[in-house]
Coordinates of C-alpha atoms and ligand atoms in Angstrom, one line a residue:
Chain A
M86 CA 0.0 0.0 0.0
N87 CA 1.4 3.4 -0.8
I88 CA 1.0 6.3 1.6
E89 CA 0.8 10.0 0.7
I90 CA 1.1 12.8 3.1
E91 CA -0.2 16.2 2.0
E92 CA 0.7 19.4 3.9
L93 CA 0.3 17.7 7.2
A94 CA 0.6 19.9 10.3
K95 CA 0.1 19.2 14.0
E96 CA -0.1 21.6 16.9
F97 CA -0.3 20.7 20.6
G98 CA -1.8 23.9 22.0
T99 CA 0.7 26.5 21.0
E100 CA 3.5 24.0 20.3
R101 CA 4.1 23.2 16.7
A102 CA 5.1 19.6 16.5
L103 CA 4.8 19.4 12.7
H104 CA 5.0 22.2 10.2
P105 CA 3.1 21.4 7.0
V106 CA 5.0 18.4 5.6
S107 CA 4.5 16.4 2.5
L108 CA 5.8 13.0 1.7
A109 CA 5.1 10.1 -0.7
I110 CA 5.9 6.6 0.5
P111 CA 5.9 4.0 -2.3
S112 CA 4.2 0.7 -1.8
G113 CA 6.4 -2.0 -0.2
A114 CA 9.2 0.4 0.8
L115 CA 11.1 0.3 4.0
I116 CA 11.4 3.9 5.2
A117 CA 13.3 5.5 8.1
L118 CA 12.1 8.7 9.8
L119 CA 15.5 10.0 11.0
G120 CA 16.0 13.0 13.3
P121 CA 17.1 14.2 16.7
S122 CA 14.7 14.0 19.7
G123 CA 11.8 16.4 19.4
S124 CA 11.9 16.7 15.6
G125 CA 8.4 15.3 15.2
K126 CA 9.1 11.8 14.1
T127 CA 6.8 10.1 16.6
T128 CA 4.0 12.6 16.0
L129 CA 4.1 11.9 12.2
L130 CA 4.1 8.1 12.9
R131 CA 1.2 8.4 15.3
I132 CA -0.8 10.4 12.8
L133 CA -0.2 7.7 10.2
G134 CA -1.4 5.1 12.7
G135 CA -4.5 7.1 13.7
L136 CA -3.4 7.6 17.3
E137 CA -3.2 11.4 16.7
F138 CA -5.2 13.6 14.4
P139 CA -3.6 16.4 12.3
T140 CA -4.4 20.0 12.8
S141 CA -4.5 20.3 9.0
G142 CA -3.5 18.4 5.9
R143 CA -4.4 15.0 4.5
V144 CA -3.2 11.4 4.6
L145 CA -4.0 9.1 1.6
F146 CA -3.7 5.3 1.5
D147 CA -3.5 4.0 -2.1
G148 CA -4.9 7.3 -3.2
A149 CA -8.0 7.2 -1.0
D150 CA -8.4 9.9 1.8
A151 CA -7.6 8.2 5.1
T152 CA -7.4 11.3 7.3
G153 CA -10.6 10.6 9.1
L154 CA -10.3 6.9 9.5
T155 CA -10.3 5.7 13.1
V156 CA -7.3 3.9 14.6
Q157 CA -9.1 0.6 14.2
E158 CA -10.0 1.2 10.6
R159 CA -6.4 2.0 9.7
R160 CA -5.2 -1.5 10.3
A161 CA -1.7 -0.4 10.9
G162 CA 0.6 -2.8 12.7
F163 CA 2.1 -0.5 15.3
V164 CA 5.2 -1.3 17.4
F165 CA 5.5 1.0 20.3
Q166 CA 8.7 2.5 21.6
H167 CA 8.7 0.4 24.8
Y168 CA 6.7 -2.3 23.0
A169 CA 3.6 -1.9 25.2
L170 CA 3.1 -5.6 25.5
F171 CA 0.1 -6.6 27.7
K172 CA 1.9 -7.6 30.9
H173 CA -1.0 -9.7 32.3
M174 CA -1.2 -11.9 29.2
T175 CA 1.0 -14.6 28.0
V176 CA 3.0 -14.1 24.7
F177 CA 0.4 -16.3 23.0
E178 CA -2.5 -14.2 24.2
N179 CA -0.6 -11.0 23.3
V180 CA -0.2 -12.2 19.7
A181 CA -3.7 -13.5 19.5
Y182 CA -5.2 -10.3 20.8
G183 CA -5.9 -8.6 17.5
L184 CA -7.5 -11.8 16.1
R185 CA -9.8 -12.2 19.1
A186 CA -10.8 -8.6 18.9
R187 CA -12.3 -9.0 15.5
K188 CA -16.0 -9.0 14.9
R189 CA -17.6 -12.4 15.3
R190 CA -18.1 -12.8 11.6
E191 CA -14.5 -12.2 10.7
R192 CA -13.0 -13.9 13.8
P193 CA -11.0 -17.0 13.1
T194 CA -11.8 -20.2 15.0
D195 CA -9.7 -21.1 18.1
A196 CA -7.8 -23.7 16.1
E197 CA -7.1 -21.2 13.4
I198 CA -5.9 -18.6 15.9
T199 CA -3.5 -21.2 17.5
R200 CA -2.2 -22.1 14.1
R201 CA -1.6 -18.4 13.1
V202 CA 0.0 -17.5 16.4
S203 CA 2.5 -20.5 16.1
R204 CA 3.3 -19.5 12.6
L205 CA 4.1 -15.9 13.7
L206 CA 6.2 -17.2 16.6
D207 CA 8.1 -19.3 14.1
L208 CA 8.6 -16.2 11.9
I209 CA 10.2 -14.3 14.8
Q210 CA 12.2 -17.4 15.6
L211 CA 10.8 -17.8 19.1
P212 CA 8.6 -20.9 18.7
D213 CA 8.6 -22.0 22.3
I214 CA 7.8 -18.9 24.3
G215 CA 4.0 -18.8 23.9
A216 CA 3.3 -19.6 27.6
R217 CA 5.6 -17.0 29.0
Y218 CA 4.7 -13.6 30.3
P219 CA 6.4 -10.4 29.0
S220 CA 8.2 -10.0 32.3
Q221 CA 10.0 -13.3 31.6
L222 CA 11.5 -12.1 28.3
S223 CA 14.7 -10.3 27.3
G224 CA 14.4 -6.9 25.6
G225 CA 15.1 -8.4 22.2
Q226 CA 12.5 -11.1 22.7
R227 CA 10.0 -8.5 23.7
Q228 CA 10.6 -6.4 20.6
R229 CA 10.1 -9.5 18.4
V230 CA 6.9 -10.4 20.2
A231 CA 5.6 -6.9 19.7
L232 CA 6.4 -7.3 16.0
A233 CA 4.5 -10.6 15.8
R234 CA 1.5 -9.1 17.6
A235 CA 1.4 -6.2 15.1
L236 CA 1.7 -8.7 12.2
A237 CA -1.1 -10.9 13.5
I238 CA -3.8 -8.4 12.4
E239 CA -2.6 -8.8 8.8
P240 CA -1.9 -5.1 8.7
R241 CA -1.9 -2.8 5.7
M242 CA 1.4 -1.2 6.8
L243 CA 3.9 -1.6 9.6
L244 CA 4.8 1.4 11.8
L245 CA 7.6 1.1 14.3
D246 CA 8.7 3.8 16.9
E247 CA 12.3 3.5 17.8
P248 CA 12.1 -0.3 17.5
F249 CA 15.8 -0.8 18.5
G250 CA 16.1 2.1 20.9
A251 CA 16.0 0.1 24.1
L252 CA 18.4 -2.6 23.1
D253 CA 22.1 -3.1 23.5
A254 CA 24.4 -2.9 20.4
K255 CA 24.8 -6.6 19.6
V256 CA 21.1 -7.4 19.8
R257 CA 20.3 -4.3 17.8
K258 CA 22.4 -5.5 14.9
E259 CA 20.7 -8.9 14.9
L260 CA 17.2 -7.5 15.1
R261 CA 17.9 -5.0 12.3
Q262 CA 18.6 -7.9 10.1
G263 CA 15.4 -9.6 11.4
L264 CA 13.3 -6.6 10.5
R265 CA 14.8 -6.4 7.0
E266 CA 13.9 -10.1 6.5
I267 CA 10.4 -9.8 7.8
H268 CA 9.9 -6.7 5.6
D269 CA 11.1 -8.5 2.5
R270 CA 9.0 -11.6 3.2
T271 CA 5.8 -9.8 3.9
G272 CA 6.3 -7.0 1.4
L273 CA 4.6 -4.5 3.8
T274 CA 5.1 -0.8 3.5
T275 CA 7.2 -0.2 6.6
V276 CA 8.0 3.1 8.4
F277 CA 10.3 3.1 11.3
V278 CA 11.5 6.0 13.5
T279 CA 15.1 6.3 14.7
H280 CA 17.5 8.9 15.9
D281 CA 20.5 6.7 14.9
Q282 CA 21.8 7.7 11.4
E283 CA 23.8 4.5 11.0
E284 CA 20.7 2.4 11.6
A285 CA 18.6 4.5 9.1
M286 CA 21.3 4.4 6.5
E287 CA 22.0 0.7 6.8
L288 CA 18.4 -0.6 6.9
A289 CA 16.1 1.8 5.0
D290 CA 15.4 2.0 1.2
L291 CA 14.5 5.6 1.7
V292 CA 15.5 8.0 4.6
V293 CA 13.4 11.0 5.6
V294 CA 15.6 13.4 7.6
M295 CA 13.6 15.6 10.0
S296 CA 14.4 18.5 12.2
M297 CA 12.2 20.8 14.3
G298 CA 8.9 19.6 12.8
R299 CA 10.2 19.9 9.2
I300 CA 11.4 17.4 6.6
E301 CA 14.9 18.4 5.6
Q302 CA 15.5 15.8 3.0
V303 CA 14.1 12.6 1.5
G304 CA 16.4 10.2 -0.4
K305 CA 18.2 6.9 -0.7
P306 CA 20.9 6.6 1.9
A307 CA 23.7 7.0 -0.7
E308 CA 22.1 10.2 -2.1
I309 CA 21.8 11.7 1.3
R310 CA 25.4 10.9 2.0
A311 CA 26.6 12.2 -1.3
K312 CA 24.4 15.3 -1.6
P313 CA 23.1 16.5 1.8
A314 CA 20.4 19.2 1.3
S315 CA 21.5 21.3 4.2
D316 CA 24.2 21.8 6.8
F317 CA 21.9 20.2 9.3
V318 CA 21.6 17.0 7.2
R319 CA 25.4 16.9 6.6
D320 CA 26.1 17.3 10.3
F321 CA 23.5 14.9 11.5
T322 CA 24.4 12.1 9.0
A323 CA 28.1 12.4 9.4
A324 CA 29.3 9.0 10.3
Chain B
M60 CA 2.8 -4.0 47.2
S61 CA 4.6 -3.2 50.4
D62 CA 6.0 -6.6 51.1
I63 CA 7.9 -6.8 47.9
T64 CA 9.6 -3.5 48.5
F65 CA 10.4 -4.6 52.0
I66 CA 12.1 -7.7 50.9
R67 CA 14.3 -5.7 48.6
A68 CA 15.0 -3.0 51.1
E69 CA 16.1 -5.5 53.7
S70 CA 18.7 -7.1 51.4
V71 CA 20.1 -3.8 50.2
T72 CA 20.3 -1.7 53.4
T73 CA 22.7 -2.7 56.1
E74 CA 21.3 -1.0 59.2
P75 CA 23.0 -2.1 62.4
R76 CA 21.1 -4.9 64.1
L77 CA 20.3 -2.9 67.2
T78 CA 18.6 -0.1 65.2
R79 CA 16.6 -2.6 63.3
G80 CA 15.6 -4.4 66.4
V81 CA 14.5 -1.2 68.2
L82 CA 12.5 0.0 65.2
I83 CA 10.7 -3.3 64.8
G84 CA 10.1 -3.5 68.6
V85 CA 8.6 0.0 68.7
T86 CA 6.3 -0.7 65.7
M87 CA 5.1 -3.9 67.2
A88 CA 4.4 -2.3 70.6
L89 CA 2.5 0.5 68.9
I90 CA 0.4 -1.9 66.8
A91 CA -0.3 -3.9 70.0
V92 CA -1.4 -0.9 72.0
L93 CA -3.3 1.0 69.3
L94 CA -4.8 -1.8 67.2
F95 CA -5.0 -5.1 69.0
A96 CA -5.7 -4.0 72.6
P97 CA -8.9 -2.0 71.7
L98 CA -10.1 -4.8 69.4
I99 CA -9.6 -7.4 72.1
A100 CA -11.3 -5.1 74.6
V101 CA -14.4 -4.9 72.4
F102 CA -14.7 -8.6 72.1
A103 CA -14.1 -9.1 75.8
E104 CA -16.8 -6.6 76.7
A105 CA -19.2 -8.2 74.2
L106 CA -18.7 -11.6 75.8
S107 CA -18.6 -10.4 79.4
R108 CA -21.9 -12.0 80.2
G109 CA -21.2 -15.1 78.1
W110 CA -21.9 -16.2 74.5
A111 CA -25.6 -16.7 75.1
A112 CA -26.2 -13.1 76.1
A113 CA -24.2 -11.7 73.2
V114 CA -26.0 -13.9 70.7
A115 CA -29.4 -13.0 72.2
S116 CA -28.6 -9.3 71.9
L117 CA -27.7 -9.7 68.3
A118 CA -30.9 -11.6 67.6
S119 CA -33.0 -8.6 68.8
P120 CA -35.0 -6.9 66.0
D121 CA -33.1 -3.6 66.4
A122 CA -29.7 -5.3 66.0
R123 CA -30.9 -7.4 63.1
S124 CA -32.4 -4.5 61.2
A125 CA -29.2 -2.4 61.8
I126 CA -27.0 -5.2 60.4
R127 CA -29.3 -5.6 57.4
L128 CA -29.4 -1.9 56.7
T129 CA -25.6 -1.5 56.9
L130 CA -25.0 -4.4 54.5
I131 CA -27.6 -3.2 52.0
V132 CA -26.3 0.4 52.1
A133 CA -22.7 -0.9 51.5
A134 CA -23.9 -3.2 48.8
I135 CA -25.3 -0.2 46.9
A136 CA -22.8 2.5 47.8
V137 CA -19.6 0.6 47.2
P138 CA -20.3 -0.7 43.6
L139 CA -21.6 2.7 42.6
N140 CA -18.5 4.4 44.0
A141 CA -16.3 1.8 42.3
V142 CA -17.8 2.7 39.0
F143 CA -17.6 6.5 39.6
G144 CA -14.1 6.1 41.0
I145 CA -13.0 4.3 37.8
A146 CA -14.6 6.9 35.6
A147 CA -13.0 9.8 37.5
A148 CA -9.6 8.1 37.5
W149 CA -9.9 7.3 33.8
A150 CA -10.9 10.9 32.9
I151 CA -8.0 12.3 34.9
T152 CA -5.3 10.0 33.7
K153 CA -6.2 9.3 30.1
F154 CA -7.4 12.7 28.9
D155 CA -6.1 16.2 28.9
F156 CA -8.8 18.8 29.6
R157 CA -9.2 22.2 31.3
G158 CA -10.1 22.1 35.0
K159 CA -8.3 18.8 35.5
A160 CA -6.3 20.0 38.6
F161 CA -9.6 21.4 40.0
L162 CA -11.3 18.0 39.5
I163 CA -8.5 16.3 41.4
T164 CA -8.9 18.6 44.3
L165 CA -12.7 18.1 44.2
I166 CA -12.3 14.3 44.5
D167 CA -10.5 14.8 47.8
L168 CA -13.2 17.1 49.1
P169 CA -15.0 14.4 51.1
F170 CA -11.8 13.7 53.0
S171 CA -11.4 17.3 54.1
V172 CA -15.0 18.1 55.0
S173 CA -16.2 16.8 58.3
P174 CA -18.8 14.1 57.8
V175 CA -21.3 15.9 60.0
V176 CA -21.0 19.0 57.8
A177 CA -21.6 16.7 54.8
G178 CA -24.7 15.3 56.4
L179 CA -26.0 18.7 57.2
A180 CA -25.4 19.9 53.7
L181 CA -27.5 17.0 52.4
V182 CA -30.3 17.8 54.8
L183 CA -30.3 21.4 53.6
L184 CA -30.3 20.3 50.0
F185 CA -33.0 17.6 50.2
G186 CA -34.9 18.7 53.4
V187 CA -38.4 20.2 53.4
N188 CA -37.1 23.7 53.7
S189 CA -35.5 23.6 50.3
S190 CA -37.6 23.9 47.1
L191 CA -36.1 20.6 45.9
G192 CA -36.9 19.0 49.1
A193 CA -40.5 20.4 49.1
W194 CA -41.0 19.0 45.6
L195 CA -39.6 15.6 46.7
V196 CA -42.0 15.5 49.7
A197 CA -44.9 16.6 47.5
N198 CA -44.2 13.7 45.2
D199 CA -43.8 11.3 48.1
L200 CA -40.0 10.8 47.6
R201 CA -38.3 10.7 50.9
I202 CA -34.6 11.2 51.0
V203 CA -33.9 12.9 54.4
F204 CA -34.4 10.6 57.4
A205 CA -34.8 7.7 55.0
F206 CA -32.9 5.0 53.2
P207 CA -31.9 7.1 50.1
G208 CA -30.4 9.7 52.3
I209 CA -28.2 7.2 54.1
V210 CA -27.0 5.8 50.8
L211 CA -26.2 9.3 49.5
A212 CA -24.3 10.3 52.7
T213 CA -22.3 7.1 52.6
M214 CA -21.5 7.6 49.0
F215 CA -20.4 11.2 49.6
V216 CA -18.1 10.2 52.4
T217 CA -16.5 7.2 50.7
F218 CA -16.3 8.6 47.2
P219 CA -12.5 9.3 47.2
F220 CA -11.2 5.8 48.1
V221 CA -11.4 4.1 44.8
A222 CA -10.3 7.1 42.7
R223 CA -7.4 7.8 45.0
E224 CA -6.1 4.2 44.8
L225 CA -6.5 4.2 41.0
I226 CA -5.0 7.5 39.9
P227 CA -1.3 6.9 40.7
V228 CA -1.5 3.4 39.3
M229 CA -3.1 4.6 36.1
I230 CA -0.7 7.5 35.7
E231 CA 2.3 5.1 36.1
Q232 CA 0.9 2.7 33.5
G233 CA 0.4 5.5 30.9
R234 CA -1.6 5.0 27.8
A235 CA 0.7 2.8 25.7
E236 CA -1.1 -0.6 26.3
E237 CA -4.5 0.9 25.6
E238 CA -3.2 2.4 22.4
A239 CA -1.7 -0.9 21.4
A240 CA -5.1 -2.6 21.9
L241 CA -6.8 0.1 19.8
T242 CA -4.3 -0.3 16.9
L243 CA -4.9 -4.1 17.1
G244 CA -8.6 -3.3 16.3
A245 CA -10.1 -3.5 19.7
S246 CA -13.0 -1.2 20.5
G247 CA -12.9 1.2 23.4
W248 CA -15.0 -1.0 25.7
R249 CA -13.0 -4.1 24.8
T250 CA -9.8 -2.2 25.5
F251 CA -11.2 -1.2 28.9
F252 CA -12.3 -4.7 29.9
T253 CA -9.3 -6.6 28.5
V254 CA -6.4 -4.2 29.2
T255 CA -7.2 -1.4 31.5
L256 CA -9.3 -3.3 34.1
P257 CA -6.8 -6.2 34.5
N258 CA -4.0 -3.7 34.9
I259 CA -5.7 -1.9 37.7
R260 CA -7.4 -4.8 39.4
W261 CA -5.2 -4.9 42.6
A262 CA -5.5 -1.2 43.2
L263 CA -9.3 -1.4 42.4
L264 CA -9.7 -4.3 44.9
Y265 CA -7.8 -2.4 47.5
G266 CA -9.8 0.8 47.0
V267 CA -13.1 -1.2 47.1
L268 CA -12.1 -2.8 50.3
L269 CA -11.2 0.5 52.0
C270 CA -14.4 2.0 50.6
N271 CA -16.4 -0.9 52.0
A272 CA -14.8 -0.7 55.4
R273 CA -15.5 3.0 55.6
A274 CA -19.0 2.6 54.2
M275 CA -20.0 0.1 56.9
G276 CA -18.4 2.2 59.6
E277 CA -19.6 5.7 58.7
F278 CA -21.2 7.5 61.6
G279 CA -21.2 11.3 61.4
A280 CA -22.9 12.0 58.0
V281 CA -25.4 9.1 58.5
A282 CA -26.2 10.2 62.0
V283 CA -27.3 13.6 60.7
I284 CA -29.3 12.5 57.7
S285 CA -30.8 9.4 59.0
G286 CA -32.7 11.1 61.9
K287 CA -31.8 8.0 63.9
I288 CA -35.2 6.4 63.7
R289 CA -34.8 3.2 65.7
G290 CA -35.2 0.0 63.8
E291 CA -35.7 2.0 60.6
T292 CA -32.8 4.2 59.7
T293 CA -30.3 3.1 62.3
T294 CA -27.2 1.6 60.7
M295 CA -24.8 -0.5 62.9
P296 CA -22.6 2.4 64.0
I297 CA -25.7 4.5 64.9
M298 CA -27.3 1.6 66.7
I299 CA -24.1 0.9 68.7
E300 CA -24.0 4.5 69.9
M301 CA -27.7 4.4 70.9
L302 CA -27.3 1.1 72.8
Y303 CA -24.2 2.4 74.5
N304 CA -26.0 5.6 75.6
E305 CA -28.7 3.4 77.1
Y306 CA -26.1 1.5 79.2
L307 CA -26.8 -1.7 77.2
S308 CA -23.2 -2.5 77.0
V309 CA -23.4 -6.2 76.1
A310 CA -25.7 -5.3 73.2
A311 CA -23.6 -2.3 72.1
F312 CA -20.3 -4.2 72.2
S313 CA -21.7 -7.4 70.6
L314 CA -22.8 -5.2 67.6
A315 CA -19.5 -3.5 67.7
A316 CA -17.7 -6.9 67.6
V317 CA -19.8 -7.8 64.5
L318 CA -18.8 -4.6 62.8
A319 CA -15.1 -5.2 63.7
L320 CA -15.4 -8.8 62.3
L321 CA -16.8 -7.5 59.0
A322 CA -13.8 -5.3 58.7
L323 CA -11.5 -8.2 59.5
V324 CA -13.2 -10.4 56.9
T325 CA -12.5 -7.8 54.2
L326 CA -8.9 -7.6 55.3
T327 CA -8.6 -11.4 55.3
L328 CA -10.2 -11.5 51.8
K329 CA -7.6 -9.1 50.5
S330 CA -4.7 -11.0 51.9
L331 CA -6.1 -14.3 50.6
L332 CA -6.4 -12.9 47.1
E333 CA -2.9 -11.4 47.2
W334 CA -1.5 -14.7 48.4
R335 CA -3.4 -16.8 45.8
H336 CA -2.2 -14.6 43.0
A337 CA 1.2 -13.8 44.3
D338 CA 3.1 -15.1 41.3
L339 CA 1.0 -13.1 38.8
L340 CA 1.2 -10.1 41.0
A341 CA 5.0 -10.3 41.0
A342 CA 5.1 -10.9 37.3
T343 CA 3.1 -7.7 36.5
R344 CA 5.1 -5.7 38.9
R345 CA 8.5 -6.7 37.7
H346 CA 7.8 -5.7 34.1
Ligands
ADP68 N1 1.0 14.9 23.5 C1 1.8 16.0 23.3 N2 1.5 17.2 23.9 C2 2.2 18.3 23.8 N3 3.3 18.3 23.1 C3 3.7 17.2 22.4 C4 3.0 16.0 22.5 N4 3.6 15.0 21.8 C5 4.7 15.6 21.2 N5 4.8 16.9 21.6 C6 5.8 17.9 21.2 O1 6.0 17.8 19.8 C7 7.3 17.8 19.4 C8 7.7 16.6 18.6 O2 7.6 15.5 19.4 P1 7.8 14.0 18.9 O3 7.0 13.8 17.7 O4 7.6 13.1 20.0 O5 9.4 14.0 18.5 P2 10.4 12.8 18.3 O6 9.7 11.6 18.2 O7 11.1 13.2 17.0 O8 11.3 12.9 19.4 C9 8.1 18.0 20.7 O9 8.5 19.3 20.9 C10 7.2 17.5 21.8 O10 7.4 18.2 23.0
MG69 MG1 9.8 9.9 19.5

């Protein structure tokens, strides 16, 4: 699914989190929103997911206006910054949550749910942790469970807020690879937020550099390296 | 909640043995003097003429109607306050709106206003001298000196307990899990029942138990609004005071012992639940 953002702006009271920004995300792309803390990355991601509504501007999914769609109608697989796993549920129940929440007509049978959850746990290479609680998992495992939970709803796109932010360097490298593989296998349009330029450059097809609520540059990693559009971009992406 | 912190504090701090011993000793002595001794005195007084006398006094129509009234009032006031408490805590922690700080202060109002004043306020509001009260009387709806007034007074006095327990817990938990449920397609109600409620259940239980203990024990506000009509609007605390003033000490203390027992039952219930679910409790806390 391709995503278009037209002149999107967001104000919190008097605070301008996003100046009008426009962006086209091609279907199936893996995109990084890169920028320092407070540059508006999370706000933009949350507007895409329907968790926040813009002050002005439009969001289009496959050409259709999606600005007014509720969070449930968006069907965006969202991975939160600290994963937001349901701590009182097992891993299995966490992943099954979105399937069980469906309307009766569309809800899979229990057997089908079990089958789909095991397939997702296989996909994230943690087949045996279904019975555990989130508190019994490592940080990296939690991140992968959050990813599986988001994928379970058969989302139209994948939105991840600092998915590697809370992990140590070694795990981070492994999971980067994991996200790339899952993206390539599912073919989902994927947007992830990061403040780590190396991570953005290594993982993304397209990098969106943001600063103070504005988009500074959009381009392939190599283009941004070779031709930074501003001093800010050059400084921020200097390795 | 506290026992977990205590275990950790004990292993980390290295207070000298003597200090620790003295502190524990003083605490124990205080608990014994302030909590246990009065409780035992009540039971001793109730049984001073033997079991038969105590049981007989409890079987009297006055005592039985007081026990019944207190249980019914609590059974109405506590669930309603649980619902209102959840709603208030939800509004305060999950939404941003103007007048939020004022609302938080307002929730605490019943704690700072004397119950007698609260009772008088309700009499003024619903009594025959107000136009609302006159209208109510004209339509044969009795609130003052009647059952609805007792429920209202009890609800006013016990309103803060549930909200006060929930607000800090809900602030600490933030909105992320609820937002996750919504992105997964859950409706607002489903999110509330499958995510919010399970996350606050211990605080809610604790708030409800405190609310219940206070609802059954409330004296001041109920004394004013009930009119103390014997056998009709006399709750247990009111009846105890009346019996005591009439020098019927076995009857008074027997009823007091029952009231104390009801409080002990709620406490035991809470400990039992915490013990049965200790593993899950620890799992959610550690995360
Ligand atoms: N709910 C909110 N209320 C008020 N201000 C907010 C809120 N969310 C974000 N902001 C402000 O918007 C700006 C952008 O924030 P954010 O999108 O979280 O940035 P980033 O994710 O790039 O760190 C910041 O200045 C932040 O303070
Ligand atoms: Mg952010």
